[in-house]
Short mmCIF file of C-alpha atoms in Angstrom, two decimals:
data_model
loop_
_atom_site.label_atom_id
_atom_site.label_comp_id
_atom_site.label_asym_id
_atom_site.label_seq_id
_atom_site.Cartn_x
_atom_site.Cartn_y
_atom_site.Cartn_z
CA MET J 1 -30.35 79.56 -95.07
CA GLY J 2 -29.98 76.65 -92.63
CA SER J 3 -29.79 77.05 -88.87
CA VAL J 4 -28.38 79.95 -86.90
CA ARG J 5 -28.06 79.14 -83.23
CA GLY J 6 -27.26 81.58 -80.47
CA TRP J 7 -25.42 84.17 -82.60
CA ALA J 8 -27.57 87.01 -81.35
CA SER J 9 -26.27 86.75 -77.82
CA ARG J 10 -22.76 85.62 -78.63
CA GLY J 11 -21.18 89.00 -77.91
CA ARG J 12 -22.99 89.34 -74.59
CA ARG J 13 -21.84 85.88 -73.52
CA GLU J 14 -18.26 86.35 -74.63
CA ASP J 15 -17.98 89.46 -72.45
CA ARG J 16 -18.56 87.33 -69.37
CA GLY J 17 -17.43 83.94 -70.64
CA TRP J 18 -13.78 84.46 -69.65
CA LEU J 19 -14.89 84.26 -66.01
CA ARG J 20 -15.97 80.66 -66.73
CA GLY J 21 -12.84 79.52 -68.54
CA ALA J 22 -13.22 81.12 -71.98
CA PRO J 23 -10.41 83.35 -73.32
CA PRO J 24 -10.44 86.79 -71.64
CA PRO J 25 -11.01 90.00 -73.61
CA TRP J 26 -7.99 91.28 -75.54
CA TRP J 27 -7.44 94.26 -73.26
CA ILE J 28 -7.02 92.02 -70.23
CA ARG J 29 -4.49 89.88 -72.14
CA VAL J 30 -2.30 92.85 -73.06
CA LEU J 31 -2.68 94.75 -69.79
CA PRO J 32 0.21 93.06 -67.87
CA VAL J 33 2.62 93.57 -70.78
CA LEU J 34 1.58 97.18 -71.29
CA LEU J 35 1.86 97.86 -67.56
CA LEU J 36 5.36 96.40 -67.37
CA ALA J 37 6.48 98.30 -70.47
CA GLY J 38 4.85 101.54 -69.33
CA VAL J 39 6.33 101.56 -65.84
CA THR J 40 9.76 100.57 -67.16
CA ALA J 41 9.72 103.32 -69.80
CA ALA J 42 8.55 105.96 -67.33
CA THR J 43 11.23 105.12 -64.75
CA LEU J 44 13.95 105.09 -67.39
CA VAL J 45 12.98 108.56 -68.56
CA THR J 46 12.80 110.26 -65.18
CA ALA J 47 13.63 109.43 -61.59
CA HIS J 48 10.41 111.13 -60.50
CA ALA J 49 8.46 108.13 -61.83
CA ARG J 50 9.87 105.76 -59.23
CA ASP J 51 6.70 106.27 -57.20
CA LEU J 52 5.01 104.12 -59.88
CA GLY J 53 7.02 101.08 -58.84
CA PHE J 54 4.17 99.77 -56.70
CA LEU J 55 2.26 99.04 -59.95
CA LEU J 56 4.75 96.31 -60.78
CA GLY J 57 3.36 94.20 -57.95
CA ALA J 58 0.04 93.95 -59.78
CA ILE J 59 1.53 92.42 -62.95
CA PRO J 60 1.87 88.75 -61.85
CA PRO J 61 -1.73 88.57 -60.50
CA LEU J 62 -3.03 90.18 -63.70
CA ALA J 63 -1.04 87.68 -65.78
CA VAL J 64 -2.90 84.84 -64.05
CA LEU J 65 -6.12 85.93 -65.79
CA SER J 66 -4.66 85.56 -69.27
CA TYR J 67 -1.52 83.45 -69.36
CA GLY J 68 -0.27 80.03 -68.44
CA PRO J 69 2.33 79.34 -65.75
CA LEU J 70 5.33 79.78 -68.07
CA ALA J 71 4.29 83.22 -69.36
CA THR J 72 3.29 84.26 -65.84
CA ALA J 73 6.75 83.22 -64.59
CA VAL J 74 8.43 85.20 -67.39
CA LEU J 75 6.46 88.32 -66.47
CA GLY J 76 7.27 87.79 -62.79
CA VAL J 77 10.98 87.54 -63.58
CA GLY J 78 10.65 90.68 -65.69
CA VAL J 79 9.19 92.54 -62.72
CA VAL J 80 12.07 91.48 -60.46
CA VAL J 81 14.63 92.46 -63.11
CA VAL J 82 13.08 95.91 -63.58
CA LEU J 83 13.08 96.43 -59.81
CA ASN J 84 16.83 95.73 -59.67
CA LEU J 85 17.93 97.81 -62.68
CA PRO J 86 19.81 100.92 -61.51
CA ALA J 87 18.56 102.83 -64.53
CA THR J 88 14.95 102.51 -63.38
CA HIS J 89 15.72 104.07 -59.97
CA LEU J 90 13.73 101.24 -58.37
CA ASN J 91 16.71 99.24 -57.11
CA SER J 92 16.52 100.51 -53.57
CA PRO J 93 13.36 98.99 -52.17
CA GLY J 94 13.59 97.34 -48.80
CA ASN J 95 14.26 93.62 -48.65
CA THR J 96 10.73 93.08 -47.40
CA ASP J 97 9.27 94.79 -50.48
CA LEU J 98 11.37 92.73 -52.86
CA LEU J 99 10.58 89.47 -51.06
CA THR J 100 6.89 90.33 -51.11
CA ILE J 101 6.91 90.84 -54.87
CA VAL J 102 8.87 87.62 -55.42
CA PHE J 103 6.38 85.74 -53.24
CA VAL J 104 3.44 87.23 -55.17
CA ALA J 105 5.09 86.25 -58.47
CA VAL J 106 5.68 82.64 -57.33
CA LEU J 107 2.15 82.40 -55.96
CA SER J 108 0.79 83.75 -59.25
CA VAL J 109 2.63 81.03 -61.19
CA PHE J 110 1.03 78.39 -58.97
CA VAL J 111 -2.44 79.92 -59.35
CA SER J 112 -1.94 80.11 -63.12
CA PHE J 113 -1.02 76.42 -63.17
CA VAL J 114 -4.21 75.51 -61.29
CA ARG J 115 -6.32 77.78 -63.51
CA SER J 116 -4.88 76.31 -66.71
CA HIS J 117 -5.80 72.80 -65.62
CA ARG J 118 -9.27 73.93 -64.59
CA ASP J 119 -9.78 75.71 -67.92
CA ALA J 120 -8.69 72.62 -69.83
CA GLN J 121 -11.25 70.52 -67.95
CA LEU J 122 -13.99 73.10 -68.47
CA ASN J 123 -13.22 73.31 -72.19
CA MET J 124 -13.43 69.53 -72.51
CA GLU J 125 -16.73 69.42 -70.65
CA ARG J 126 -18.05 72.30 -72.76
CA SER J 127 -17.05 70.53 -75.98
CA ILE J 128 -18.78 67.34 -74.88
CA GLY J 129 -21.90 69.25 -73.87
CA GLU J 130 -22.05 71.12 -77.17
CA ALA J 131 -21.58 67.88 -79.11
CA VAL J 132 -24.46 66.28 -77.22
CA GLN J 133 -26.70 69.29 -77.74
CA ARG J 134 -25.91 69.46 -81.45
CA ALA J 135 -26.79 65.79 -81.69
CA VAL J 136 -30.18 66.60 -80.17
CA MET J 137 -30.85 69.46 -82.59
CA PRO J 138 -28.47 69.34 -85.56
CA PRO J 139 -28.40 72.41 -87.84
CA LEU J 140 -31.19 72.47 -90.36
CA PRO J 141 -30.27 71.86 -93.99
CA GLU J 142 -30.85 74.78 -96.31
CA ARG J 143 -33.54 72.80 -98.06
CA VAL J 144 -35.79 69.85 -97.24
CA GLY J 145 -37.60 68.61 -100.32
CA GLY J 146 -39.24 71.62 -101.92
CA VAL J 147 -39.08 73.78 -98.79
CA GLY J 148 -36.28 76.19 -97.92
CA CYS J 149 -35.44 76.33 -94.22
CA THR J 150 -33.94 79.02 -92.00
CA GLY J 151 -33.83 78.47 -88.26
CA PHE J 152 -32.83 80.67 -85.33
CA TYR J 153 -32.33 79.51 -81.76
CA ARG J 154 -31.31 81.45 -78.68
CA ALA J 155 -31.44 79.54 -75.40
CA ALA J 156 -32.44 81.55 -72.34
CA GLN J 157 -29.76 79.89 -70.22
CA ASP J 158 -26.25 81.12 -70.97
CA GLY J 159 -23.79 78.49 -72.09
CA THR J 160 -26.37 76.15 -73.60
CA LEU J 161 -27.27 75.49 -77.23
CA VAL J 162 -30.54 73.72 -76.50
CA GLY J 163 -33.22 74.77 -74.04
CA GLY J 164 -36.94 74.20 -73.85
CA ASP J 165 -37.73 75.13 -77.47
CA PHE J 166 -37.26 72.83 -80.42
CA PHE J 167 -37.92 72.63 -84.14
CA ASP J 168 -37.25 70.24 -87.00
CA VAL J 169 -38.13 69.76 -90.66
CA ARG J 170 -38.31 66.28 -92.16
CA PRO J 171 -39.39 64.73 -95.46
CA GLY J 172 -42.29 62.29 -95.21
CA PRO J 173 -44.43 60.08 -97.43
CA CYS J 174 -47.12 62.77 -97.62
CA GLY J 175 -44.80 65.75 -98.04
CA VAL J 176 -42.41 67.80 -95.95
CA ARG J 177 -43.37 67.98 -92.27
CA ALA J 178 -42.18 70.56 -89.76
CA VAL J 179 -42.56 70.97 -86.01
CA MET J 180 -41.93 73.73 -83.50
CA GLY J 181 -42.52 73.26 -79.80
CA ASP J 182 -41.96 74.73 -76.37
CA VAL J 183 -41.45 72.45 -73.39
CA GLN J 184 -42.47 73.53 -69.90
CA GLY J 185 -39.48 75.28 -68.38
CA HIS J 186 -36.20 76.00 -70.12
CA GLY J 187 -32.51 75.27 -69.87
CA LEU J 188 -30.86 71.90 -69.43
CA SER J 189 -33.72 70.56 -67.30
CA ALA J 190 -35.98 70.61 -70.37
CA VAL J 191 -33.52 68.92 -72.75
CA ALA J 192 -34.64 65.36 -71.87
CA THR J 193 -38.23 66.23 -72.81
CA VAL J 194 -37.03 67.87 -76.03
CA VAL J 195 -35.15 64.69 -76.92
CA SER J 196 -38.29 62.57 -76.38
CA LEU J 197 -40.53 64.84 -78.44
CA LEU J 198 -38.10 65.20 -81.32
CA GLY J 199 -37.59 61.44 -81.40
CA ALA J 200 -41.34 60.85 -81.47
CA PHE J 201 -41.83 63.42 -84.22
CA ARG J 202 -39.03 62.08 -86.41
CA GLU J 203 -40.39 58.56 -86.19
CA ALA J 204 -44.03 59.52 -86.65
CA ALA J 205 -43.24 61.82 -89.59
CA LEU J 206 -42.14 58.76 -91.55
CA ASP J 207 -45.10 56.43 -91.05
CA GLN J 208 -48.14 58.33 -89.76
CA PRO J 209 -50.73 59.21 -92.44
CA ASP J 210 -51.75 62.61 -91.08
CA LEU J 211 -50.71 65.33 -88.65
CA GLU J 212 -53.30 64.36 -86.06
CA SER J 213 -51.63 60.95 -85.79
CA VAL J 214 -48.23 62.59 -85.39
CA VAL J 215 -49.64 64.76 -82.59
CA ALA J 216 -51.11 61.71 -80.88
CA ARG J 217 -47.73 59.94 -81.01
CA MET J 218 -45.96 62.90 -79.42
CA ASP J 219 -48.67 63.26 -76.78
CA ARG J 220 -48.37 59.57 -75.91
CA ARG J 221 -44.59 59.92 -75.64
CA LEU J 222 -44.94 62.63 -73.01
CA GLY J 223 -47.56 60.59 -71.19
CA VAL J 224 -45.24 57.60 -71.00
CA ASP J 225 -42.33 59.75 -69.81
CA SER J 226 -44.36 61.26 -66.98
CA ALA J 227 -46.04 58.00 -65.91
CA GLY J 228 -45.15 57.07 -62.37
CA VAL J 229 -43.65 60.48 -61.63
CA ARG J 230 -45.65 62.21 -58.93
CA HIS J 231 -46.73 65.74 -59.85
CA ALA J 232 -44.74 65.52 -63.07
CA GLU J 233 -46.78 68.23 -64.84
CA LEU J 234 -44.90 67.45 -68.01
CA PHE J 235 -46.38 69.20 -71.04
CA ALA J 236 -45.36 71.12 -74.14
CA THR J 237 -46.97 73.29 -76.76
CA GLY J 238 -46.52 72.28 -80.37
CA LEU J 239 -47.11 73.49 -83.92
CA LEU J 240 -47.01 70.99 -86.78
CA LEU J 241 -47.08 71.68 -90.52
CA GLU J 242 -47.27 69.44 -93.55
CA PHE J 243 -46.61 70.75 -97.05
CA SER J 244 -48.28 69.01 -99.96
CA PRO J 245 -45.91 67.27 -102.39
CA ASP J 246 -46.25 70.18 -104.84
CA THR J 247 -45.86 72.71 -101.94
CA ARG J 248 -48.98 74.55 -103.10
CA ALA J 249 -50.75 73.99 -99.79
CA VAL J 250 -49.84 73.53 -96.16
CA ARG J 251 -51.77 71.81 -93.39
CA VAL J 252 -51.39 73.19 -89.87
CA VAL J 253 -52.17 71.74 -86.45
CA ALA J 254 -51.62 73.82 -83.30
CA CYS J 255 -51.43 72.39 -79.79
CA GLY J 256 -51.39 75.43 -77.55
CA HIS J 257 -48.66 77.07 -79.63
CA PRO J 258 -48.83 80.47 -81.38
CA ALA J 259 -50.02 80.23 -84.96
CA PRO J 260 -47.67 80.72 -87.90
CA VAL J 261 -47.55 84.02 -89.76
CA LEU J 262 -48.02 83.98 -93.54
CA LEU J 263 -45.83 86.46 -95.39
CA ARG J 264 -47.51 87.29 -98.69
CA GLU J 265 -47.10 90.26 -101.04
CA GLY J 266 -45.79 92.67 -98.43
CA GLN J 267 -48.30 91.61 -95.79
CA ALA J 268 -47.96 89.54 -92.61
CA LEU J 269 -51.08 87.56 -91.80
CA GLU J 270 -51.37 85.48 -88.65
CA LEU J 271 -53.17 82.29 -89.63
CA THR J 272 -56.40 81.48 -87.85
CA VAL J 273 -56.07 78.01 -86.39
CA ALA J 274 -58.25 75.97 -84.07
CA PRO J 275 -55.94 75.56 -81.08
CA GLY J 276 -55.86 72.14 -79.47
CA PRO J 277 -54.66 71.30 -75.95
CA PRO J 278 -50.93 71.19 -75.21
CA LEU J 279 -49.11 67.90 -75.53
CA GLY J 280 -48.74 65.72 -72.46
CA LEU J 281 -52.02 66.60 -70.73
CA GLY J 282 -53.76 63.47 -72.00
CA LEU J 283 -56.45 65.53 -73.74
CA VAL J 284 -55.39 65.08 -77.37
CA GLY J 285 -57.38 61.87 -77.78
CA LEU J 286 -60.44 63.36 -76.07
CA ASP J 287 -60.36 66.69 -77.88
CA PRO J 288 -58.19 66.21 -80.99
CA PRO J 289 -56.72 69.38 -82.49
CA LYS J 290 -58.34 70.59 -85.69
CA GLU J 291 -56.29 70.73 -88.86
CA ILE J 292 -56.56 73.66 -91.26
CA THR J 293 -55.36 73.82 -94.86
CA VAL J 294 -53.92 76.99 -96.39
CA ALA J 295 -53.30 77.45 -100.09
CA LEU J 296 -49.87 78.81 -100.98
CA GLY J 297 -48.83 80.93 -103.92
CA PRO J 298 -45.49 81.91 -105.43
CA GLY J 299 -43.35 83.88 -103.00
CA ASP J 300 -45.35 82.92 -99.91
CA ARG J 301 -43.40 82.19 -96.75
CA LEU J 302 -44.34 80.94 -93.29
CA PHE J 303 -42.80 82.44 -90.17
CA LEU J 304 -42.96 80.43 -86.94
CA ALA J 305 -41.89 81.78 -83.54
CA SER J 306 -41.94 80.59 -79.95
CA ASP J 307 -43.41 82.35 -76.94
CA GLY J 308 -40.05 83.96 -76.26
CA LEU J 309 -40.63 86.28 -79.24
CA TRP J 310 -44.38 86.76 -78.89
CA GLU J 311 -44.10 87.59 -75.18
CA ALA J 312 -41.04 89.86 -75.29
CA ARG J 313 -41.85 93.07 -73.39
CA ASN J 314 -40.44 96.56 -73.30
CA ALA J 315 -39.85 98.79 -70.27
CA VAL J 316 -43.56 99.67 -69.94
CA GLY J 317 -44.70 96.05 -70.27
CA ALA J 318 -45.97 96.21 -73.86
CA PHE J 319 -45.56 93.09 -76.00
CA TYR J 320 -43.38 93.11 -79.08
CA PRO J 321 -45.78 93.55 -82.06
CA LEU J 322 -44.37 90.63 -84.02
CA THR J 323 -46.94 90.47 -86.80
CA GLU J 324 -46.85 94.23 -87.35
CA ARG J 325 -43.06 94.31 -87.45
CA LEU J 326 -42.92 91.34 -89.80
CA ALA J 327 -45.06 93.30 -92.27
CA SER J 328 -42.34 95.94 -92.40
CA LEU J 329 -39.66 93.29 -92.93
CA THR J 330 -41.28 91.25 -95.70
CA GLY J 331 -38.72 92.50 -98.20
CA THR J 332 -35.94 90.81 -96.22
CA ALA J 333 -34.52 87.60 -97.65
CA SER J 334 -35.50 84.42 -95.81
CA ALA J 335 -31.92 83.70 -94.75
CA GLU J 336 -31.67 87.15 -93.13
CA LEU J 337 -35.20 87.49 -91.75
CA PRO J 338 -34.65 85.96 -88.26
CA GLY J 339 -31.62 88.18 -87.73
CA ALA J 340 -33.57 91.23 -88.88
CA VAL J 341 -36.43 90.43 -86.48
CA TRP J 342 -34.02 89.97 -83.60
CA ALA J 343 -32.20 93.22 -84.34
CA ASP J 344 -35.54 95.04 -84.62
CA LEU J 345 -36.72 93.62 -81.30
CA LEU J 346 -33.59 94.78 -79.51
CA ARG J 347 -33.67 98.17 -81.21
CA LEU J 348 -37.19 98.78 -79.92
CA GLY J 349 -36.07 97.96 -76.38
CA HIS J 350 -37.89 94.66 -75.83
CA GLU J 351 -36.45 92.03 -73.52
CA VAL J 352 -36.64 88.29 -74.16
CA ARG J 353 -36.68 86.26 -70.94
CA ASP J 354 -37.39 82.83 -72.43
CA ASP J 355 -35.89 80.67 -75.13
CA ALA J 356 -36.32 82.44 -78.47
CA THR J 357 -36.91 80.40 -81.60
CA MET J 358 -37.73 81.37 -85.18
CA LEU J 359 -38.27 79.24 -88.25
CA VAL J 360 -38.80 80.54 -91.79
CA LEU J 361 -40.19 78.04 -94.29
CA THR J 362 -40.07 78.97 -97.95
CA PRO J 363 -42.02 76.59 -100.21
CA GLU J 364 -40.99 76.65 -103.84
CA PRO J 365 -43.55 75.03 -106.12
CA PRO J 366 -42.07 73.04 -109.00
CA VAL J 367 -41.86 74.82 -112.32
CA VAL J 368 -44.51 73.55 -114.71
#
């Protein structure tokens, strides 16, 4: 169980990540070497292949994409050597051609040097950014009290681990408490609000007697953050749960967030909640959200998802039928369920344009 963050889009991001400093795909790394070996072998076999000599001029620039200055220089020297070997039949180019290739090779070494330094700086900045984002939302433990936890997070903005969605599970004096929320907007601009809300939840989960009080604390936090900011329009949806100490019941409060889905005996049932206003609008105190209590039996699980999943659309604009699809996936283990939902969503051709978050909570009542 535990948290799985961003794995669903990892392959898609790696395909383009080398353009931003990440290692290039393997075929780009081996292309300069294969090109040098191929042209050399062809010209050694037959003199008719000397027309391929122009390809050697592309090797140093290609090496820049994959190698550092030393390896680029070695490949550049290799090109010049092959051009001057009598056996390759390429040793009669004009002086201008040879000088051009030497110039391109030297220039490629310089460009590779600059790129290597840029990549090192980008990698350091990326490492710092990922460390900060993991500090904001550390991976969930496999278990909190008597509740098993499996989380899934895919930020809408490439290169980020945290966006506008958030979740957490914490032990409290009245039982295990969990939260899932969705801040207005997504990407790095929403991270500051996520930090404030998670901090408020983690503090309130320890000392507030009920979920309504936790909601009020989070709502006040957003109000304080937006005070004095003209047209701040800072708000977030939220879903809070509290499991009883024996995990035989769960209390749920929804603040503009989609309700959880109860997985029970091969069925997926969307819980009926009394939705309250989103956090940060200053309406929680005037119109407090209503808490509901749901009894839990052996094998019951709760599936929480953000708008990114509920509002995923296919080519004709139809929403992904999350509850219906969950019913067909109830036999999937909790640790594998988010991955199965994501794979099913993609297989059916639905596109997610927002942060996508899933949380599976598996209460395990104590054995009597």
